[in-house]
DNA sequence: ACAAAAGTGTTCAAAGTACACCCATGA
DNA sequence: TCATGGGTGTACTTTGAACACTTTTGT
């Protein structure tokens, strides 16, 4: 917060400002953008959505969807706009991740980017959007490699202590599918019985009273009890 | 990331840009600032450092130290500069907290501010800096009330699963002082015996082989085993 | 019938929680 | 000597971890 006024106030109290203020100059010294890291499941594996960078230094590379923050919109709104420009599903989970602001991160101009983590349930195809396995991303433009790392860390961290998985699964999933989400993202196997016990004891998911018929014994279908981010006290993922 | 180039690239692929780009205009549409929330202990209670806002709409109110990000400095560097302008101690713990960017948060101009959490061990006096109990802050300028809330949440959260307390205590503290940090910030009492057992078992702190003499039995002095942020697997704070 | 995935319970180990007494010192 | 805070150990409860067999269906 503060910004212009804060800056002025500080100078009055403490004249040792390190550099002259940019307030009255007619060029933008630092621009603000958002970048959105959209995760989704494809074939049971975690994928991230990327778009191609069209030209200049980074031409041909992939990057996460993003763009400038407009003068009248909040960061959250800008992030959702950038997400929905490429991927239709509204109501996707979206939360702020981290602000990246190294001076050299965009070689052509000084841009501070606020990164967002997005989860999209059904990874439908969309023009210009390329889905890559999160464990095997192509070379990325700017510092989007670091952005991807941060997003994955955040997702892993929240998986253990929240119901964030609701962002990846539409209601009507089997417990095996649910467990596979955890195993995929955490990169380790979990015990079927303990997993079931825990997610039911925590009332994270609820049986819907329907079953899905496959080649073998039908599986009960579940839905999330809450579709808003909820923190649980006991971790979902030690081994079970 | 991305910013200018990203924005252009997107427009090429998807002409449905919501608003005309600001790239070539000669005014900054959105400015970037940092604000630092410095926490420290005074009389065993958690306090936050504030400075007065000098003029204009927010005149007379308090705010966290902050200022514009300069064209050549990273966000982290800008935050440390703003912190050290007011509080001398170098080496304080400093980590990015959250980016605040509601259009109306600064009534005089559009400023996106990246907030930082700082922990300063010895809350020495400094000119123009006012320390307030974190539970009883004065009216704050801008949206610094929300910033303070976020900072406290972060501190509480990390207290349970990291050694972040090293930022508040200089080496050579007693276990009673260490425990009081936890009790103060969490707002609940802990069991002395269990607390000692846990922090020693986790090798969070180490006895220094020295004691402090007070009015009664001398207390053993401890130091942190690591003075870098370390995550522990088992929570430090359920009751013990 | 059988292959394949779904569903279920018990035992053991580890961690968390509660709790009360003695110790060492300065005054 | 005594008041005050410092230091320690044990029993109990809860949670986590490991583990194998039966069930249901489609083919």
XYZ file of C-alpha atoms (C1' of nucleotides) in Angstrom:
534
model
C 0.000 0.000 0.000
C 0.916 3.574 0.403
C 2.756 4.079 -2.833
C 2.875 7.675 -3.823
C 1.700 9.200 -0.592
C 3.660 6.822 1.539
C 6.721 7.690 -0.433
C 6.226 11.393 0.078
C 5.528 10.967 3.757
C 8.713 9.038 4.226
C 10.747 11.656 2.508
C 9.446 14.307 4.839
C 10.395 12.314 7.883
C 13.602 10.908 6.515
C 15.195 12.864 3.733
C 17.576 10.038 2.946
C 15.582 8.797 -0.016
C 17.824 6.538 -2.029
C 16.739 7.747 -5.429
C 14.631 10.578 -6.753
C 10.950 9.815 -6.914
C 9.426 8.915 -10.216
C 6.088 10.383 -9.341
C 6.107 13.315 -11.673
C 7.963 11.761 -14.550
C 5.996 10.941 -17.629
C 7.287 7.393 -18.144
C 6.243 4.371 -16.188
C 9.299 3.181 -14.293
C 7.771 -0.156 -13.339
C 4.820 -1.880 -14.950
C 2.446 -4.339 -13.306
C 1.287 -7.564 -14.877
C -0.337 -10.778 -13.740
C 0.507 -14.306 -14.817
C -1.721 -17.273 -14.178
C -0.506 -20.834 -13.726
C -3.473 -23.045 -14.652
C -3.239 -26.632 -13.458
C -5.532 -29.420 -14.471
C -5.672 -33.196 -14.761
C -5.198 -35.020 -18.033
C -5.090 -38.810 -18.036
C -4.818 -38.681 -14.284
C -1.593 -36.660 -14.411
C -1.140 -33.042 -13.439
C -0.731 -30.711 -16.400
C -0.160 -26.984 -16.763
C -1.567 -24.753 -19.490
C 0.827 -22.664 -21.557
C 0.534 -20.300 -24.508
C 3.145 -19.353 -27.052
C 4.962 -16.061 -26.836
C 4.482 -14.388 -30.143
C 7.579 -12.406 -30.891
C 10.766 -10.633 -29.803
C 13.389 -12.029 -27.469
C 11.217 -14.759 -26.136
C 9.559 -15.696 -29.425
C 8.651 -19.325 -29.780
C 8.890 -20.090 -26.103
C 5.935 -20.950 -23.962
C 4.656 -18.857 -21.124
C 1.752 -18.838 -18.713
C -1.233 -16.715 -19.691
C -0.823 -13.186 -18.443
C -1.034 -9.535 -19.229
C -0.933 -6.026 -17.936
C -3.099 -4.974 -15.040
C -5.501 -2.336 -16.259
C -5.867 0.960 -14.400
C -9.305 0.202 -13.057
C -9.124 -3.480 -12.182
C -7.882 -5.263 -9.095
C -5.166 -7.899 -9.277
C -7.673 -10.675 -8.721
C -9.881 -9.411 -11.503
C -6.929 -9.054 -13.847
C -5.854 -12.605 -13.132
C -9.310 -13.979 -13.758
C -9.566 -12.003 -16.965
C -6.265 -13.426 -18.196
C -7.313 -16.933 -17.244
C -10.687 -16.726 -18.906
C -9.283 -15.196 -22.046
C -7.786 -18.610 -22.713
C -9.823 -21.099 -20.738
C -13.559 -20.809 -20.577
C -14.472 -22.360 -17.224
C -15.617 -19.689 -14.845
C -15.587 -20.386 -11.149
C -12.153 -21.971 -11.293
C -10.113 -21.841 -8.149
C -7.751 -18.880 -8.286
C -5.438 -17.574 -5.620
C -2.522 -15.220 -5.516
C 0.824 -16.962 -5.492
C 3.777 -14.599 -5.397
C 5.007 -11.346 -6.880
C 8.031 -11.644 -9.126
C 9.979 -8.480 -9.642
C 13.628 -9.031 -10.501
C 14.695 -6.168 -12.762
C 15.895 -8.498 -15.526
C 13.032 -10.953 -15.575
C 11.523 -9.423 -18.696
C 14.410 -8.429 -20.950
C 12.481 -5.721 -22.753
C 11.106 -3.661 -19.891
C 10.729 -3.510 -16.153
C 7.680 -5.547 -15.225
C 6.578 -6.698 -11.809
C 4.280 -9.651 -12.199
C 1.888 -10.977 -9.623
C 1.537 -14.689 -10.251
C -1.657 -16.615 -9.567
C -2.361 -20.283 -9.088
C -5.430 -21.560 -10.923
C -7.071 -24.974 -10.857
C -9.393 -25.966 -13.663
C -11.479 -29.116 -13.252
C -12.047 -30.332 -16.769
C -9.089 -29.618 -18.984
C -10.996 -29.075 -22.145
C -9.215 -28.082 -25.321
C -9.021 -24.406 -26.154
C -7.421 -22.699 -29.161
C -3.832 -21.682 -28.574
C -3.616 -23.405 -25.217
C -1.118 -26.214 -24.787
C -1.202 -28.583 -21.845
C 2.079 -30.062 -20.643
C 2.752 -32.495 -17.820
C 3.803 -30.402 -14.856
C 6.821 -32.634 -14.392
C 7.988 -32.085 -17.953
C 7.421 -28.496 -19.013
C 9.031 -27.101 -22.156
C 11.501 -24.195 -21.987
C 9.630 -21.218 -20.609
C 9.922 -17.524 -21.337
C 10.855 -14.892 -18.757
C 11.236 -16.394 -15.295
C 8.206 -18.603 -15.722
C 10.266 -21.594 -14.724
C 10.528 -20.150 -11.243
C 6.840 -19.300 -11.345
C 6.000 -22.890 -12.196
C 8.149 -24.162 -9.332
C 6.465 -21.861 -6.878
C 3.021 -22.872 -8.094
C 3.785 -26.559 -7.721
C 5.178 -26.017 -4.237
C 2.062 -24.152 -3.238
C -0.214 -26.817 -4.644
C 1.695 -29.607 -2.880
C 1.691 -27.726 0.376
C -1.995 -26.990 0.344
C -2.925 -30.471 -0.729
C -1.880 -31.841 2.639
C -3.706 -29.342 4.802
C -6.674 -28.148 2.784
C -9.395 -29.429 0.501
C -7.786 -27.657 -2.466
C -8.220 -30.779 -4.584
C -11.811 -29.707 -5.198
C -10.394 -27.390 -7.810
C -9.177 -30.300 -9.870
C -12.114 -32.691 -9.648
C -15.718 -32.192 -10.629
C -18.232 -33.783 -8.273
C -18.957 -37.417 -9.018
C -15.510 -38.929 -8.681
C -14.472 -42.241 -7.215
C -12.233 -42.511 -4.209
C -9.623 -44.156 -6.420
C -9.584 -41.088 -8.657
C -9.440 -38.823 -5.660
C -6.529 -40.720 -4.204
C -4.731 -40.708 -7.528
C -4.788 -36.906 -7.497
C -2.880 -36.975 -4.247
C -0.473 -39.638 -5.381
C 0.252 -37.849 -8.629
C 0.906 -34.470 -7.093
C 2.806 -35.740 -4.083
C 4.728 -38.273 -6.108
C 4.222 -41.123 -3.684
C 1.774 -43.945 -3.102
C -0.852 -43.854 -0.374
C -2.646 -46.665 1.390
C -6.160 -47.132 0.040
C -7.803 -48.038 3.344
C -6.172 -45.320 5.391
C -6.895 -42.730 2.741
C -10.566 -43.614 2.700
C -10.775 -43.581 6.459
C -9.159 -40.186 6.689
C -11.067 -38.281 4.048
C -14.350 -39.659 5.341
C -13.493 -38.979 8.982
C -12.604 -35.397 8.047
C -15.845 -35.144 6.081
C -13.869 -33.820 3.175
C -16.024 -35.715 0.711
C -19.510 -37.200 0.845
C -20.969 -40.209 -0.969
C -23.548 -39.139 -3.530
C -25.516 -42.367 -3.445
C -24.643 -43.075 -7.054
C -22.183 -45.488 -8.559
C -20.136 -45.578 -11.701
C -20.155 -48.775 -13.733
C -16.892 -49.881 -15.242
C -15.446 -53.165 -16.416
C -15.613 -54.517 -12.893
C -17.255 -53.871 -9.571
C -19.008 -50.460 -9.630
C -17.439 -47.664 -7.644
C -19.315 -45.340 -5.349
C -19.300 -41.713 -6.446
C -18.388 -38.831 -4.152
C -18.606 -35.076 -4.034
C -16.769 -32.475 -1.994
C -18.526 -31.409 1.186
C -17.210 -27.876 0.731
C -16.245 -26.211 -2.515
C -14.448 -23.373 -0.769
C -10.931 -23.621 0.537
C -10.995 -25.182 3.986
C -8.071 -25.947 6.236
C -7.945 -29.212 8.134
C -5.997 -29.608 11.334
C -4.627 -33.057 10.652
C -2.601 -33.682 7.498
C -4.184 -35.735 4.750
C -0.957 -37.149 3.545
C 1.620 -38.853 5.586
C 1.096 -42.260 4.168
C -2.617 -42.774 4.199
C 6.103 -12.342 -15.666
C 5.636 -11.541 -19.258
C 4.265 -8.040 -18.917
C 4.742 -6.073 -22.065
C 5.771 -8.881 -24.330
C 3.324 -11.307 -22.889
C 0.602 -8.821 -23.421
C 1.513 -8.344 -27.056
C 1.811 -12.038 -27.624
C -1.626 -12.626 -26.242
C -3.114 -10.034 -28.450
C -1.711 -11.684 -31.502
C -3.210 -15.010 -30.611
C -6.431 -13.684 -29.192
C -7.518 -10.293 -30.430
C -10.154 -10.018 -27.721
C -8.074 -7.789 -25.460
C -10.365 -6.224 -22.912
C -8.781 -2.798 -22.939
C -6.233 -0.999 -25.038
C -2.684 -1.563 -23.925
C -0.963 1.160 -21.955
C 2.444 0.283 -23.269
C 3.010 3.321 -25.410
C 1.304 5.885 -23.268
C 3.479 8.281 -21.395
C 1.850 8.019 -17.978
C 2.207 5.153 -15.551
C -1.172 3.501 -15.277
C -0.220 1.477 -12.218
C 2.626 2.158 -9.826
C 4.492 -0.393 -7.726
C 5.394 0.056 -4.080
C 6.472 -2.120 -1.206
C 5.287 -1.962 2.387
C 7.038 -3.686 5.239
C 5.336 -4.948 8.379
C 8.071 -5.058 11.049
C 7.269 -7.161 14.079
C 9.274 -7.269 17.259
C 8.943 -8.045 20.929
C 8.539 -5.399 23.593
C 7.953 -6.428 27.177
C 7.351 -9.935 25.933
C 4.454 -8.844 23.731
C 4.373 -8.712 19.953
C 4.551 -5.180 18.581
C 4.504 -3.723 15.083
C 6.446 -0.685 13.894
C 4.547 2.178 12.284
C 5.411 5.582 10.916
C 3.201 8.607 10.506
C 1.811 9.531 7.138
C 2.830 13.102 6.562
C 0.077 14.735 4.609
C -2.955 14.612 2.338
C -5.964 12.340 2.695
C -4.280 10.022 5.119
C -2.474 12.695 7.141
C -1.971 11.904 10.774
C -2.650 8.237 10.394
C -0.042 5.569 10.878
C 1.213 3.278 8.165
C 3.847 0.633 7.705
C 7.168 1.784 6.267
C 7.096 1.629 2.507
C 7.844 3.355 -0.721
C 8.079 3.105 -4.462
C 10.069 0.379 -6.096
C 12.889 1.967 -8.035
C 13.488 1.051 -11.678
C 16.658 -0.879 -11.001
C 15.924 -2.700 -7.750
C 14.185 -5.977 -7.065
C 11.181 -6.181 -4.777
C 13.239 -7.806 -2.051
C 15.840 -5.078 -2.228
C 13.207 -2.372 -2.188
C 11.628 -3.916 0.899
C 14.930 -4.126 2.718
C 15.719 -0.556 1.804
C 12.387 0.642 3.192
C 12.891 -1.384 6.357
C 16.431 -0.174 6.963
C 15.532 3.414 6.285
C 13.676 3.298 9.583
C 15.196 0.474 11.582
C 18.905 -0.073 11.595
C 19.271 -3.802 12.200
C 20.531 -5.465 9.076
C 20.033 -9.172 8.663
C 16.465 -9.038 9.867
C 14.178 -11.749 8.622
C 12.241 -10.484 5.638
C 9.864 -12.371 3.386
C 7.274 -11.461 0.839
C 3.746 -11.528 2.182
C 1.134 -10.602 -0.378
C 0.465 -8.130 -3.163
C -2.350 -5.678 -2.503
C -3.823 -4.055 -5.554
C -7.396 -2.925 -5.118
C -7.882 0.162 -7.286
C -9.101 2.286 -4.397
C -6.581 1.307 -1.780
C -4.614 4.510 -2.191
C -7.111 7.306 -2.750
C -4.669 9.521 -4.618
C -3.337 7.175 -7.274
C -3.301 3.613 -8.480
C -0.647 1.775 -6.531
C -0.028 -1.936 -6.314
C 1.908 -2.679 -3.171
C 3.851 -5.811 -2.415
C 3.773 -6.278 1.338
C 6.624 -7.872 3.266
C 6.808 -9.441 6.691
C 9.850 -8.435 8.721
C 11.015 -9.658 12.113
C 13.456 -7.557 14.087
C 15.058 -9.091 17.172
C 15.808 -6.159 19.430
C 13.174 -3.474 19.120
C 15.450 -0.572 19.687
C 14.107 2.954 19.498
C 14.468 4.796 16.227
C 13.410 8.338 15.328
C 9.949 8.525 13.849
C 9.169 4.874 14.489
C 6.296 4.010 16.793
C 5.797 0.540 18.190
C 2.258 -0.606 18.925
C 1.014 -3.887 20.348
C -0.035 -5.991 17.392
C -3.333 -6.669 19.097
C -4.087 -2.984 19.493
C -2.962 -1.053 16.445
C -4.073 2.534 15.882
C -6.155 3.512 12.842
C -4.056 2.784 9.784
C -3.794 4.550 6.447
C -4.634 2.968 3.114
C -5.532 -0.713 3.498
C -2.789 -1.310 6.005
C -5.303 -2.819 8.374
C -5.710 -5.708 5.961
C -1.949 -5.850 5.520
C -1.490 -6.154 9.271
C -4.047 -8.948 9.439
C -2.312 -10.862 6.698
C 1.070 -10.423 8.342
C -0.199 -11.709 11.668
C -1.830 -14.688 10.011
C 1.397 -15.531 8.244
C 3.433 -15.220 11.407
C 1.032 -17.422 13.358
C 0.968 -20.000 10.623
C 4.714 -20.235 10.281
C 5.269 -20.294 13.998
C 3.753 -23.750 14.214
C 5.689 -25.358 11.388
C 8.960 -23.464 11.130
C 11.687 -21.986 13.277
C 10.604 -18.480 12.289
C 10.837 -17.377 15.922
C 14.586 -16.954 15.437
C 13.728 -13.640 13.836
C 12.323 -12.330 17.077
C 14.902 -13.564 19.586
C 18.623 -12.938 19.742
C 20.682 -15.927 20.822
C 21.009 -16.309 24.545
C 17.381 -16.619 25.563
C 15.785 -18.814 28.194
C 13.259 -21.469 27.351
C 10.703 -19.491 29.315
C 11.250 -16.505 27.025
C 11.114 -18.731 23.978
C 7.877 -20.288 25.105
C 6.399 -16.895 25.883
C 6.926 -15.879 22.259
C 4.741 -18.752 21.205
C 2.118 -18.123 23.830
C 1.932 -14.450 23.004
C 1.578 -14.887 19.279
C -0.741 -17.877 19.437
C -2.787 -16.438 22.277
C -2.855 -19.610 24.310
C -0.853 -21.252 27.051
C 1.495 -24.140 26.425
C 2.760 -26.818 28.773
C 6.305 -26.081 29.945
C 7.518 -29.685 30.021
C 6.083 -30.680 26.685
C 7.344 -27.520 25.050
C 10.868 -28.157 26.253
C 10.741 -31.762 25.148
C 9.547 -30.832 21.695
C 11.910 -28.017 20.820
C 14.876 -30.051 22.075
C 13.768 -33.211 20.292
C 13.415 -31.224 17.069
C 16.833 -29.691 17.701
C 15.310 -26.310 17.089
C 17.426 -24.743 19.836
C 20.650 -25.732 21.543
C 21.879 -25.013 25.071
C 24.812 -22.610 25.024
C 26.338 -23.839 28.260
C 25.721 -20.486 29.905
C 23.120 -19.401 32.401
C 21.382 -16.176 33.204
C 21.179 -15.144 36.830
C 17.957 -13.602 37.955
C 16.226 -13.179 41.270
C 15.939 -16.962 41.575
C 17.324 -20.143 40.169
C 19.495 -19.383 37.134
C 18.073 -20.270 33.747
C 19.993 -22.057 31.049
C 20.564 -19.998 27.909
C 19.813 -21.273 24.426
C 20.495 -20.373 20.839
C 18.836 -21.371 17.603
C 20.402 -24.313 15.823
C 19.583 -22.735 12.461
C 19.151 -19.056 11.731
C 17.592 -19.718 8.362
C 13.945 -20.589 7.878
C 13.500 -24.317 8.370
C 10.298 -26.296 8.174
C 9.589 -28.986 10.715
C 7.321 -31.906 10.002
C 5.568 -32.058 13.329
C 3.779 -28.966 14.620
C 5.330 -27.130 17.516
C 2.056 -25.985 18.901
C -0.842 -28.131 19.722
C -0.631 -27.843 23.452
C 2.957 -28.371 24.270
C -15.080 -69.125 -13.692
C -12.257 -65.613 -13.445
C -10.032 -61.271 -13.754
C -9.986 -56.801 -11.914
C -10.977 -53.149 -9.113
C -13.888 -51.922 -4.817
C -14.608 -52.226 -0.232
C -13.595 -53.195 4.765
C -11.028 -53.938 10.265
C -7.423 -54.934 13.323
C -2.990 -54.602 15.286
C 1.074 -52.092 16.453
C 4.002 -48.026 16.991
C 4.611 -43.215 17.640
C 3.232 -38.834 19.010
C 0.504 -35.883 21.719
C -1.422 -34.665 26.233
C -1.971 -34.263 30.961
C -0.062 -33.895 35.218
C 3.151 -32.983 40.194
C 7.260 -32.805 42.395
C 12.105 -31.427 43.426
C 15.938 -27.937 42.531
C 18.765 -23.866 42.840
C 19.291 -19.425 43.803
C 18.820 -14.477 45.696
C 16.875 -12.003 49.054
C 14.166 -19.920 55.317
C 11.464 -19.013 51.937
C 9.581 -17.345 47.808
C 10.149 -17.788 42.994
C 10.866 -19.456 38.762
C 13.746 -23.531 36.637
C 14.028 -28.126 35.640
C 12.495 -33.144 35.057
C 9.594 -38.101 34.137
C 5.601 -41.049 33.715
C 0.971 -42.822 32.454
C -2.631 -42.316 29.237
C -4.860 -41.228 24.936
C -4.979 -40.352 20.223
C -3.272 -40.653 15.751
C -0.680 -42.729 12.196
C 1.055 -46.927 9.794
C 1.067 -51.427 8.249
C -1.270 -55.060 6.477
C -4.890 -59.281 3.663
C -9.084 -60.908 2.611
C -13.877 -60.666 0.793
C -17.169 -58.504 -2.544
C -19.106 -57.224 -6.821
C -19.373 -56.838 -11.355
C -18.461 -57.589 -16.665
C -16.714 -60.705 -19.731
